Coordinates of C-alpha atoms in Angstrom, one line a residue:
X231 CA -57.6 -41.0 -3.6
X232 CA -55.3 -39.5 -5.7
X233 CA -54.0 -41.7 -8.9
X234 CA -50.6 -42.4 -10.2
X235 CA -48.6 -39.5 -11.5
X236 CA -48.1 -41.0 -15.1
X237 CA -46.6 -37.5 -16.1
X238 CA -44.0 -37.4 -13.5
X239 CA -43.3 -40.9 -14.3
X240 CA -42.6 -40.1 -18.0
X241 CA -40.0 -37.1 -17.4
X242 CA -38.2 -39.4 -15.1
X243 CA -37.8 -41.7 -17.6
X244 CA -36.4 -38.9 -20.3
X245 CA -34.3 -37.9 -17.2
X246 CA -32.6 -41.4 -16.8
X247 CA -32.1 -42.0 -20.5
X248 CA -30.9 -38.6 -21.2
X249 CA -26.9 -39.5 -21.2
X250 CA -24.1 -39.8 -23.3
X251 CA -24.8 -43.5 -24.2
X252 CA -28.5 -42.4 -25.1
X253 CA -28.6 -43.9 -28.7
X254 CA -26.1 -46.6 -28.4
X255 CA -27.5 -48.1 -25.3
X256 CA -31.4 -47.8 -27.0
X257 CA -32.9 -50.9 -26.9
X258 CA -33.9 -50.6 -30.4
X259 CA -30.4 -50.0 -31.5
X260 CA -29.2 -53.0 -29.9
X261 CA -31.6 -55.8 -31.0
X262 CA -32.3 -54.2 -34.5
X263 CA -35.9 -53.9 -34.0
X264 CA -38.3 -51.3 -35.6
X265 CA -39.9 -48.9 -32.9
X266 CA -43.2 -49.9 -34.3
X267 CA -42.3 -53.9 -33.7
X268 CA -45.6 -55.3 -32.5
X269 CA -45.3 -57.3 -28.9
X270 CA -45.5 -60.6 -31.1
X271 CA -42.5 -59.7 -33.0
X272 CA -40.2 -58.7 -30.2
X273 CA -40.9 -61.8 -28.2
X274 CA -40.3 -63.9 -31.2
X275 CA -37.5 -62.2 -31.8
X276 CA -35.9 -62.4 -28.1
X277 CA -36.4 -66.0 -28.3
X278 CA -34.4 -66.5 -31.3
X279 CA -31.3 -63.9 -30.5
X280 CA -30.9 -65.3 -27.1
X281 CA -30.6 -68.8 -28.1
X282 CA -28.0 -68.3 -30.7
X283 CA -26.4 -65.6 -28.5
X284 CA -26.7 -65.2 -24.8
X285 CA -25.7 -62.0 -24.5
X286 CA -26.4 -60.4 -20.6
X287 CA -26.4 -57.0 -22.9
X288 CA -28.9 -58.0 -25.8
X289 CA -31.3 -59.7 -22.6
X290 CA -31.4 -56.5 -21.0
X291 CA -32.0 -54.5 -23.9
X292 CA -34.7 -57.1 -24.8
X293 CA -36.1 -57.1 -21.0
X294 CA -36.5 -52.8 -21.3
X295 CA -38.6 -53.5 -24.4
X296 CA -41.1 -55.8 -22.4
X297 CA -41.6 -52.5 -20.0
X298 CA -44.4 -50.3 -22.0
X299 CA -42.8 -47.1 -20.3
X300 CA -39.3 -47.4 -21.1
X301 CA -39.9 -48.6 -25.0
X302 CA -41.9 -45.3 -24.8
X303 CA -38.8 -43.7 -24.1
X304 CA -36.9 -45.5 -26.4
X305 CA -39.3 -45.0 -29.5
X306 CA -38.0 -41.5 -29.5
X307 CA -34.6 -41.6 -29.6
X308 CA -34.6 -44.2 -32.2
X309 CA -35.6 -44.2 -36.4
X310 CA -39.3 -44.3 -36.6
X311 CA -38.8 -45.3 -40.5
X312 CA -41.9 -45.0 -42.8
X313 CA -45.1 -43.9 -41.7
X314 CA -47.3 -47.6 -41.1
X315 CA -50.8 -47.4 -39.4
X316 CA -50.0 -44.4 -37.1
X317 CA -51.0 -42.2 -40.6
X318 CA -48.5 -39.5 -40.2
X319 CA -46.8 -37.8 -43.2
X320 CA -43.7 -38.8 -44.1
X321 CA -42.0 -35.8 -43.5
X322 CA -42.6 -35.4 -39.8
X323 CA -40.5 -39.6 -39.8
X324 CA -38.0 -38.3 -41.8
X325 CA -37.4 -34.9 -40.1
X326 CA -37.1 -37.0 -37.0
X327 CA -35.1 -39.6 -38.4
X328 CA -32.7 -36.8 -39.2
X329 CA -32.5 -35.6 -36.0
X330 CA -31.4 -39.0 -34.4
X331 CA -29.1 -39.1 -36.8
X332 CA -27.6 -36.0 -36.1
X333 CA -27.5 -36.1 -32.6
X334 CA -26.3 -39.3 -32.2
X335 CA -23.6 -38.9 -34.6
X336 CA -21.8 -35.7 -32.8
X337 CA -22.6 -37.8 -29.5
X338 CA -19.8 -40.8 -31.2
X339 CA -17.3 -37.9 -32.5
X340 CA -17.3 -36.4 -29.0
X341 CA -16.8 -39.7 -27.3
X342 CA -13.8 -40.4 -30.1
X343 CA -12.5 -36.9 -29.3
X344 CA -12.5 -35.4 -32.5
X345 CA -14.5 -32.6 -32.5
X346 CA -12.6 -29.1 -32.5
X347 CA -13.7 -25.4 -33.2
X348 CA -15.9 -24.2 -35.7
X349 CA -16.5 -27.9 -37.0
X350 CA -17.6 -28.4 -33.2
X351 CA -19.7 -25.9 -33.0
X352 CA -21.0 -26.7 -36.9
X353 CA -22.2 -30.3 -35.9
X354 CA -23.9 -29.5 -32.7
X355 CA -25.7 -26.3 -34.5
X356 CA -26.5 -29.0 -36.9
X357 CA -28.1 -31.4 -34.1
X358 CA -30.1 -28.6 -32.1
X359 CA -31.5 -27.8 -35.8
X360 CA -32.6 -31.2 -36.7
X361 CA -34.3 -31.4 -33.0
X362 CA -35.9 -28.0 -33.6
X363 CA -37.4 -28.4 -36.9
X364 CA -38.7 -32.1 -35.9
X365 CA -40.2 -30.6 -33.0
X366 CA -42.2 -27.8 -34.7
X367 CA -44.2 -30.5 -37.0
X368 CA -47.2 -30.2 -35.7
X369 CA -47.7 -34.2 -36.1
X370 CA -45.0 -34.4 -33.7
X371 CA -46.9 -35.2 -30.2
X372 CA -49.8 -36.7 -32.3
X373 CA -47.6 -39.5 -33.7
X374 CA -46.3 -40.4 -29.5
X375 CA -50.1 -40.3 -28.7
X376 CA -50.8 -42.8 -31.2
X377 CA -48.1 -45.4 -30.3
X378 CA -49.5 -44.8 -26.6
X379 CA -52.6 -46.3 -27.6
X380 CA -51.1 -48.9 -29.8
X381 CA -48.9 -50.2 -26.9
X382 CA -52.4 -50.7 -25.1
X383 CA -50.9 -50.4 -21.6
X384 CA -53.3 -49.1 -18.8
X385 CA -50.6 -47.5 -17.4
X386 CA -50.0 -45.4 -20.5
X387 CA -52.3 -42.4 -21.5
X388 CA -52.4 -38.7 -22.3
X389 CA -50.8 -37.9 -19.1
X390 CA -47.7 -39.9 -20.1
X391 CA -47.5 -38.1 -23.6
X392 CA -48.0 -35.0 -21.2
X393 CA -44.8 -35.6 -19.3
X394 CA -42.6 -36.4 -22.4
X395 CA -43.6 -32.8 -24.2
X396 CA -42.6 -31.6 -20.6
X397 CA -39.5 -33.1 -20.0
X398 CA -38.4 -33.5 -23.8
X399 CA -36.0 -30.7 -23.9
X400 CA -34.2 -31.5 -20.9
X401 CA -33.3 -34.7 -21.9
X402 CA -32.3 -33.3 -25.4
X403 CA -29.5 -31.4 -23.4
X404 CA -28.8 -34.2 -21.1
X405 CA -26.5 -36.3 -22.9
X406 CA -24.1 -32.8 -23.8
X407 CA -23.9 -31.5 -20.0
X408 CA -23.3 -35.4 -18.7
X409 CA -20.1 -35.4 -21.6
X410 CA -19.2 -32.1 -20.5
X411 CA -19.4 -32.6 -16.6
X412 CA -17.9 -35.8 -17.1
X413 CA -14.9 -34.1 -19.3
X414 CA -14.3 -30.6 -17.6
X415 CA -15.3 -29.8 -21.4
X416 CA -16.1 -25.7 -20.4
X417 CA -16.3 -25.4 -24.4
X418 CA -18.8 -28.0 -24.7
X419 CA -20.9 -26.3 -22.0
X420 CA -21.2 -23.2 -23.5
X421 CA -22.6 -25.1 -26.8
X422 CA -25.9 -25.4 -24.7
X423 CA -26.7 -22.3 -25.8
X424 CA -27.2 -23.7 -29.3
X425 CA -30.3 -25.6 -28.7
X426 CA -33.7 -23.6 -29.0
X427 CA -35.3 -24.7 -25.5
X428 CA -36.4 -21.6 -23.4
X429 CA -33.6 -19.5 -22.1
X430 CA -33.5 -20.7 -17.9
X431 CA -33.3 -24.4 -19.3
X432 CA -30.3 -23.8 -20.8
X433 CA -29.0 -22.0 -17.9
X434 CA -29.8 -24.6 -15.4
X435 CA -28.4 -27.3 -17.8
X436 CA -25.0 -25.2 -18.1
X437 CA -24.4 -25.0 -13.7
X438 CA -26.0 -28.2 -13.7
X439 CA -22.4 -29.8 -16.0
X440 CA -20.6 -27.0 -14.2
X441 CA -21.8 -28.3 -10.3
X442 CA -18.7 -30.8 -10.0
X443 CA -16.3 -28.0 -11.0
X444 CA -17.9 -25.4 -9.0
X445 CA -17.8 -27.8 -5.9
X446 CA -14.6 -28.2 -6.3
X447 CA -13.5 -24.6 -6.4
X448 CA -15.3 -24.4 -3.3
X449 CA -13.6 -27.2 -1.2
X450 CA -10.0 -25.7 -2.7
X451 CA -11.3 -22.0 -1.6
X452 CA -12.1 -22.9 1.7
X453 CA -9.0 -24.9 1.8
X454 CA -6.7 -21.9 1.2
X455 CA -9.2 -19.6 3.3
X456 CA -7.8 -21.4 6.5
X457 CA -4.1 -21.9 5.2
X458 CA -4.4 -17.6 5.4
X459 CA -6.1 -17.5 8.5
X460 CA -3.5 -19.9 9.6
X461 CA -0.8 -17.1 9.2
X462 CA 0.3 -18.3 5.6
X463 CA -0.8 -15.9 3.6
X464 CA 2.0 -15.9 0.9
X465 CA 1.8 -20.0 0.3
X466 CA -2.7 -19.5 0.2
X467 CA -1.5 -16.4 -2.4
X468 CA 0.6 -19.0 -4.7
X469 CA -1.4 -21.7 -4.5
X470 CA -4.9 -19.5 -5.1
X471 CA -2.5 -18.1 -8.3
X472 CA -2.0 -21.6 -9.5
X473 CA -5.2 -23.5 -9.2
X474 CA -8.1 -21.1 -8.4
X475 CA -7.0 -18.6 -11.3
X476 CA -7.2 -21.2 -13.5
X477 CA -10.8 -22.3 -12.6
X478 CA -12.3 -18.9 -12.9
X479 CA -11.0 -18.8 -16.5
X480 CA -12.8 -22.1 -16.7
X481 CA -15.6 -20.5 -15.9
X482 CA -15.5 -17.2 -17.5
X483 CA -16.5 -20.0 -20.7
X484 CA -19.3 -21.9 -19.1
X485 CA -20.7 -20.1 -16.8
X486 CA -19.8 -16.4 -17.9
X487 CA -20.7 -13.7 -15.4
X488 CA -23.2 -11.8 -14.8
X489 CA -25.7 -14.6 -15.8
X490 CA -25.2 -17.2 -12.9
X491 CA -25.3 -15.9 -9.4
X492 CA -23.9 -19.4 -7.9
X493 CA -20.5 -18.8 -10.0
X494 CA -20.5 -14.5 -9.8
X495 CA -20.9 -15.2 -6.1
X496 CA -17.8 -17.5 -6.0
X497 CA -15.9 -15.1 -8.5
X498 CA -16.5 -12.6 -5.1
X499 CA -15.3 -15.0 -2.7
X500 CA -12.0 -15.5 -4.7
X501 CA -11.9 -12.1 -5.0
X502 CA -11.8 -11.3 -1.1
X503 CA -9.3 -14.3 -0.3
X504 CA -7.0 -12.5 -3.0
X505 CA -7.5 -9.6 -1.3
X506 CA -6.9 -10.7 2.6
X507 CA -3.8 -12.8 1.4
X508 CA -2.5 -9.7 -0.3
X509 CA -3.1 -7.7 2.6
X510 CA -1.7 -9.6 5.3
X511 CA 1.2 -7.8 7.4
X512 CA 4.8 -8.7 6.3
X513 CA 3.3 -9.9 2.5
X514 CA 6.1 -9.0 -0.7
X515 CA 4.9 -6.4 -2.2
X516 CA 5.4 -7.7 -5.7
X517 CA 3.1 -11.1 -4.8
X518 CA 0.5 -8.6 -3.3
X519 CA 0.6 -6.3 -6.5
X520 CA -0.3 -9.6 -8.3
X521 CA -2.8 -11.5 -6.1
X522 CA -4.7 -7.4 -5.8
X523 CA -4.7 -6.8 -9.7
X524 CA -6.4 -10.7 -10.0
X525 CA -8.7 -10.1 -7.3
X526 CA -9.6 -6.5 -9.0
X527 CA -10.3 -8.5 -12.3
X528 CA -12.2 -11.4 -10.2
X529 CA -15.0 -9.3 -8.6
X530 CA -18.0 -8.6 -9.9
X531 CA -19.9 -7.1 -7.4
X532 CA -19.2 -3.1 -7.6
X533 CA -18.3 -2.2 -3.8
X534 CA -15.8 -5.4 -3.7
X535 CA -14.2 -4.2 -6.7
X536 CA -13.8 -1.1 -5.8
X537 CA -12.2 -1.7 -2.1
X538 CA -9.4 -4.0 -4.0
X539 CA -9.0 -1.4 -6.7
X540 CA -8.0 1.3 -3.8
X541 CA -6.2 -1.2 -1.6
X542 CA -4.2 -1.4 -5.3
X543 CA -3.8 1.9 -5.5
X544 CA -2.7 2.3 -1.3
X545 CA -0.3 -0.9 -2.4
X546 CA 1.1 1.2 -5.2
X547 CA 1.7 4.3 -3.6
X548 CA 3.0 2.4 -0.4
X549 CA 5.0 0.3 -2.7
X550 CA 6.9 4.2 -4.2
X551 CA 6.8 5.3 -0.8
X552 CA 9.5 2.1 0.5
X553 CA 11.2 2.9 -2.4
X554 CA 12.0 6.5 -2.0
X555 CA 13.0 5.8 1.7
X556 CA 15.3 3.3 0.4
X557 CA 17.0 5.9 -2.4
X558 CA 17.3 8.2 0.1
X559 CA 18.8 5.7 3.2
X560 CA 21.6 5.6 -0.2
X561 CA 21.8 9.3 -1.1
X562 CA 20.3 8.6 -4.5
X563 CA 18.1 12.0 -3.7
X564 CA 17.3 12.6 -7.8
X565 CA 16.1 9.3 -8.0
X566 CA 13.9 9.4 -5.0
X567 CA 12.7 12.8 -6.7
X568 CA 11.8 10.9 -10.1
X569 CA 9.3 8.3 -8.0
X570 CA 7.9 10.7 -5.8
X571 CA 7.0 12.6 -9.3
X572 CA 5.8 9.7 -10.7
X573 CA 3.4 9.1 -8.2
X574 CA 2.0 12.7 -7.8
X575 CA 1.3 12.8 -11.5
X576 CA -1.0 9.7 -10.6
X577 CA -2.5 10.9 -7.4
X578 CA -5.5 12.4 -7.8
X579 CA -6.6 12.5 -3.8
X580 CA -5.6 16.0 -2.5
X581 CA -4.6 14.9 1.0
X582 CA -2.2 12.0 -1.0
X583 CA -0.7 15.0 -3.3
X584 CA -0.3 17.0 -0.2
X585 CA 1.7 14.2 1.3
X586 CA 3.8 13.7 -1.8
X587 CA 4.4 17.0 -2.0
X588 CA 5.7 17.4 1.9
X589 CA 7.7 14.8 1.2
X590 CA 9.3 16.3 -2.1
X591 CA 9.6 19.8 0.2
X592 CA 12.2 17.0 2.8
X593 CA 13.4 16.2 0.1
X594 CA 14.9 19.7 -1.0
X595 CA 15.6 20.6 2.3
X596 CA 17.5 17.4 3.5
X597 CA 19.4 17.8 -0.4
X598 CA 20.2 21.9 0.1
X599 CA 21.4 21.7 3.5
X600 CA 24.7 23.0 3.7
X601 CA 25.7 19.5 5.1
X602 CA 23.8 17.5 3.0
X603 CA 25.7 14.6 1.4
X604 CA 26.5 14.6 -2.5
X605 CA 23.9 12.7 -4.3
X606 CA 25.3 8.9 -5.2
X607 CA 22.4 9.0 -8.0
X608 CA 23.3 8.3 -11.2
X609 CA 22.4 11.7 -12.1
X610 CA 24.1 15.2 -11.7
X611 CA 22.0 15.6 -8.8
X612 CA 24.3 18.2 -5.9
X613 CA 27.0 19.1 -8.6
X614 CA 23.3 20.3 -10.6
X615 CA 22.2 22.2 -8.2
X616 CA 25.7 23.7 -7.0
X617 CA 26.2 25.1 -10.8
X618 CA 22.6 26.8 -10.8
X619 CA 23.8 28.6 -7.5
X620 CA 26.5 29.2 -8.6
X621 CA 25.1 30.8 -11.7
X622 CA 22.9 32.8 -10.2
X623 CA 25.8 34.5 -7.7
X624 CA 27.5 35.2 -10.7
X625 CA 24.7 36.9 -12.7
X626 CA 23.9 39.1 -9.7
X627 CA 26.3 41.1 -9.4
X628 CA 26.7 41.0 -13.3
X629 CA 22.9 42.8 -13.3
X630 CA 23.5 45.0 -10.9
X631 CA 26.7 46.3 -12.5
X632 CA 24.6 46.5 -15.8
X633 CA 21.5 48.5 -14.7
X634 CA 24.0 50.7 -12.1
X635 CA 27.5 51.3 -13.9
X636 CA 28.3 53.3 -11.4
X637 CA 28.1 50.7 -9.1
X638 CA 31.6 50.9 -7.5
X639 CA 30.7 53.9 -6.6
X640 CA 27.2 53.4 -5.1
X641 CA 28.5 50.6 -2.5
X642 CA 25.8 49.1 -0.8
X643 CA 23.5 49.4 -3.0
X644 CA 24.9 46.8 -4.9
X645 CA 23.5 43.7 -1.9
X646 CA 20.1 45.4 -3.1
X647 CA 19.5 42.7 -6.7
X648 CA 20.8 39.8 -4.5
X649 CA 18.6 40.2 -1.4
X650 CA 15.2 40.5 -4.4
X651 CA 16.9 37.8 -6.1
X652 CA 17.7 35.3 -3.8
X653 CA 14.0 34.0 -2.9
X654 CA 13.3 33.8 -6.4
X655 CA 16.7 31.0 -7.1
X656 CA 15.6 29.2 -4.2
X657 CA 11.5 29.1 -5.5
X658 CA 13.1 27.6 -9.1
X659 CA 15.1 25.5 -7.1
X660 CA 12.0 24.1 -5.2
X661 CA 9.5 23.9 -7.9
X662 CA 8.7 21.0 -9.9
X663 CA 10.3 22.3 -13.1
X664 CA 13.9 21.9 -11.3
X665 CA 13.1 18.5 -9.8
X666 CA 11.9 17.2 -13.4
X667 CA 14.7 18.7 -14.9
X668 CA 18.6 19.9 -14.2
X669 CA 18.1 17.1 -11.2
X670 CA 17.9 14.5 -13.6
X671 CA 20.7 15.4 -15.8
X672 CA 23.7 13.2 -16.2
X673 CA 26.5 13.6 -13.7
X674 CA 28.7 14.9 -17.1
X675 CA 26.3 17.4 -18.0
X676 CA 26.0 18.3 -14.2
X677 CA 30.3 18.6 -14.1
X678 CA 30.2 20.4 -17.2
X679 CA 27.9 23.2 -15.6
X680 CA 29.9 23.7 -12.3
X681 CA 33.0 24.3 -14.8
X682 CA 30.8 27.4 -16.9
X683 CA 29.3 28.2 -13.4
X684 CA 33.0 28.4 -11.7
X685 CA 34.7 30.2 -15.0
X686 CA 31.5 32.4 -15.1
X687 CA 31.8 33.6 -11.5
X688 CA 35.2 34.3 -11.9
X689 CA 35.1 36.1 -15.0
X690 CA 32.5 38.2 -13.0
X691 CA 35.7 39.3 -10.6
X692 CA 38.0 39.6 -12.7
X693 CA 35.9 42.3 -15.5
X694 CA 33.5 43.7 -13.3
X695 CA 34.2 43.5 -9.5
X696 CA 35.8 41.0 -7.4
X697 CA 34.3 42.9 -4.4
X698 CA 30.6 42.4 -5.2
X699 CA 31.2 38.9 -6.4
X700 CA 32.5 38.4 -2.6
X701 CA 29.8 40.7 -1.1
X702 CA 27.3 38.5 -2.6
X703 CA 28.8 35.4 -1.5
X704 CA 28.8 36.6 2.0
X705 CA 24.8 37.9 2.0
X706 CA 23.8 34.8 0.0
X707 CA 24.9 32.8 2.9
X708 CA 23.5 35.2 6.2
X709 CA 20.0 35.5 3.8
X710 CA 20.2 31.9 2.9
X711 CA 18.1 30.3 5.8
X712 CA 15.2 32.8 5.2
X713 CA 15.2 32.6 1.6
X714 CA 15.2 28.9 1.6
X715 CA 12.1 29.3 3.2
X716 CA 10.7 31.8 1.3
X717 CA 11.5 29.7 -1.9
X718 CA 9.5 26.3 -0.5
X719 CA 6.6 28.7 0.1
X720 CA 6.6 30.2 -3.0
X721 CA 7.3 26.5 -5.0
X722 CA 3.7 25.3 -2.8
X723 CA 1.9 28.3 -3.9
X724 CA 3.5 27.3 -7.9
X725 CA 2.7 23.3 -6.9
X726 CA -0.8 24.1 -6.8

């Protein structure tokens, strides 16, 4: 028949102790009696405290003394004082003694709320310390064996001093994560981590004071999971902003990721609800750029990061894309040429480039048609474009006079330097270089050009020939169609 576990029963009583009221609810604390009072002694003094007071408290304390186990308990959490009959040396009491002291001090200054930063952190160092180095005396576990004996309890042996060792550390950490579970205190949780107990203690004390936040995160996620399956994704988006945001930077302090798969798995799920709320037909695009770029900073595991990071980027380039088509419903055409640049210089996909770069060729065609509207963008835009033509049909003829001066002689040969020329204005009109630049000019500059243009074209009749100046006019426009395509082939072959 098996016997009583006497070692189990000794780590539940650490376990039920182990809270924030562990020193000023000991027993020892509360009738003033040494740990080392003999049986005598305590009943004596019972007798005498509760007739002069009859405190319900002072009995119970009293009543937990009477109980071999839980004095046990208490003897260790209390001062053990100067060695008598149990023969240890005097350091190994007064280590120990410091210890209590220590811990049970930053236990009061954490219930008065006084504890900030570095002192914080100073006085809990300083408790984990005095624990540590009264621990490692290696009179320690001798001295509990000894008051086991001396309590002469059948019910008490080696097993019992067994299960304290065992559960020791645990209920060193207990009264910290009850404070800080009881507190939300996400600074207090991560102080675990100053105690030397073994590394997965510390970790399971940590989600054990995190367990009512993390439940909670879970009820609130699955309550905004079915608001946006509901068909309200933009109010689950908000609200997810408001109070699961927040949460996660709770726990980014006590439970930091990669280290606790219960909070990087919830981290995930946030992630995706971010996600599906920012992706939901009809959402604003400026609410789905946010809830996307917290979701991408959410995730931990790779593959979900990575999908929200491209549904970003698809957000972003969808986000240009509505853009240009509104500049361009409102004739702003050099505007809707600045985004669509923009958004090539960050496309790095070649079938996205191709795309923008389709949509930049509309963009010249639809603007250079000969009954294209005048750009309304506040940029010089058609009167930019005009004055380069311009330009060009004046220094046409002004070439061919200077390599043939015998031009007005040689007739026809004269349409020869606008028919070769002609491609090459429209390619510098269709490459990237003219978009980025004369486009984007200021409507003044862009009025200022058509003047020079206009006074240069004319000056070209007047000194050289007024006839080839008209000549060219007139092929420019029957070669016009085939050099405009000519020029968007040639700007595609310079595009890549």
């Amino acid at each position: 028949m098996t016997g009583p576990d006497r070692a189990g029963t000794a780590a539940a009583r650490l376990h039920a102790v182990a809270r924030a009221d562990l020193y000023r609810l000991n027993p020892f604390h509360r009738t003033g009696l040494p740990t080392d009072a003999p049986g005598r002694l305590v009943r004596q003094r019972r007798q005498q405290a509760l007739t002069a007071q009859p405190d319900p408290l002072l009995r119970a304390a009293f009543d937990l003394l009477e109980q071999t186990e839980q004095r046990l308990v208490a003897e260790l959490f209390w001062h053990w004082g100067e060695p008598g009959d149990c023969g240890c040396p005097a350091a190994l009491h007064e280590s120990h003694d410091a210890a209590v002291r220590a811990h049970a001090e930053v236990l009061d200054l954490e219930e008065q709320d006084v504890l900030r930063g570095r002192d914080r952190a100073s006085r809990w160092g300083e408790a984990a310390r005095a624990w540590a180095e009264a621990l490692a005396h290696q009179d320690f576990w001798a001295h509990v064996g000894h008051r086991v004996r001396a309590l002469r309890d059948r019910r008490l042996d080696e097993s019992t001093v067994d299960g304290l060792r065992s559960g020791f550390a645990a209920a060193l950490l207990g009264p910290q994560v009850a404070l800080a579970a009881a507190n939300r205190d996400a600074e207090l949780i991560a102080l675990l981590e100053v105690w030397a107990v073994e590394p997965e203690l510390a970790d399971q004390a940590r989600v054990l004071a995190a367990e009512a936040e993390l439940e909670r995160g879970q009820a609130l996620h699955e309550e905004l999971g079915a608001l946006q399956r509901a068909g309200e994704p933009a109010e689950a988006g908000r609200r997810a902003e408001v109070e699961l945001i927040p949460l996660l930077d709770w726990l980014d302090i006590a439970l930091p990721r990669h280290r606790f798969w219960r909070a990087d798995r919830f981290r995930d799920s946030v992630a995706v609800l971010l996600n599906n709320c920012a992706m939901a037909e009809g959402m604003d695009l400026a609410l789905a750029g946010e809830l996307l770029a917290d979701a991408a900073e959410t995730a931990v595991d790779k593959d979900t990061r990575a999908t929200i990071e491209q549904n970003l980027a698809d957000l972003a380039e969808t986000g240009v894309l509505r853009q240009v088509h509104t500049l361009l419903n409102a004739n702003r055409y050099a505007d809707a040429v600045r985004e669509l640049l923009q958004l090539r210089a960050v496309t790095t996909e070649p079938a996205d480039r191709a795309a923008i770069d389709g949509l930049l060729d509309e963009v010249n065609r639809v603007f250079l048609s000969t009954d294209a509207p005048n750009d309304a963008s506040p940029r010089s835009g058609f009167q930019s474009v005009s004055a380069v033509v311009l330009l060009f049909l004046a220094l046409i003829p002004t070439v061919a006079y200077l390599i043939l001066p015998a031009g007005r002689e040689v007739g026809p040969v004269v349409f020869l330097p606008t028919v070769l020329l002609a491609p090459v204005l429209m390619t510098v009109v269709h490459t990237r270089w003219f978009l980025g630049g004369p486009l984007q000019w200021k409507v003044e500059w862009g009025c200022l050009l058509n003047v020079l243009a206009l006074a240069a074209l004319v000056l070209v009749a007047i000194f050289i020939d007024w006839a080839a100046v008209l000549v060219v006019c007139v092929v420019f426009t029957i070669i016009g169609k085939p050099a405009r395509a000519a020029g968007r082939f040639l700007a595609r072959v310079i595009r890549r």
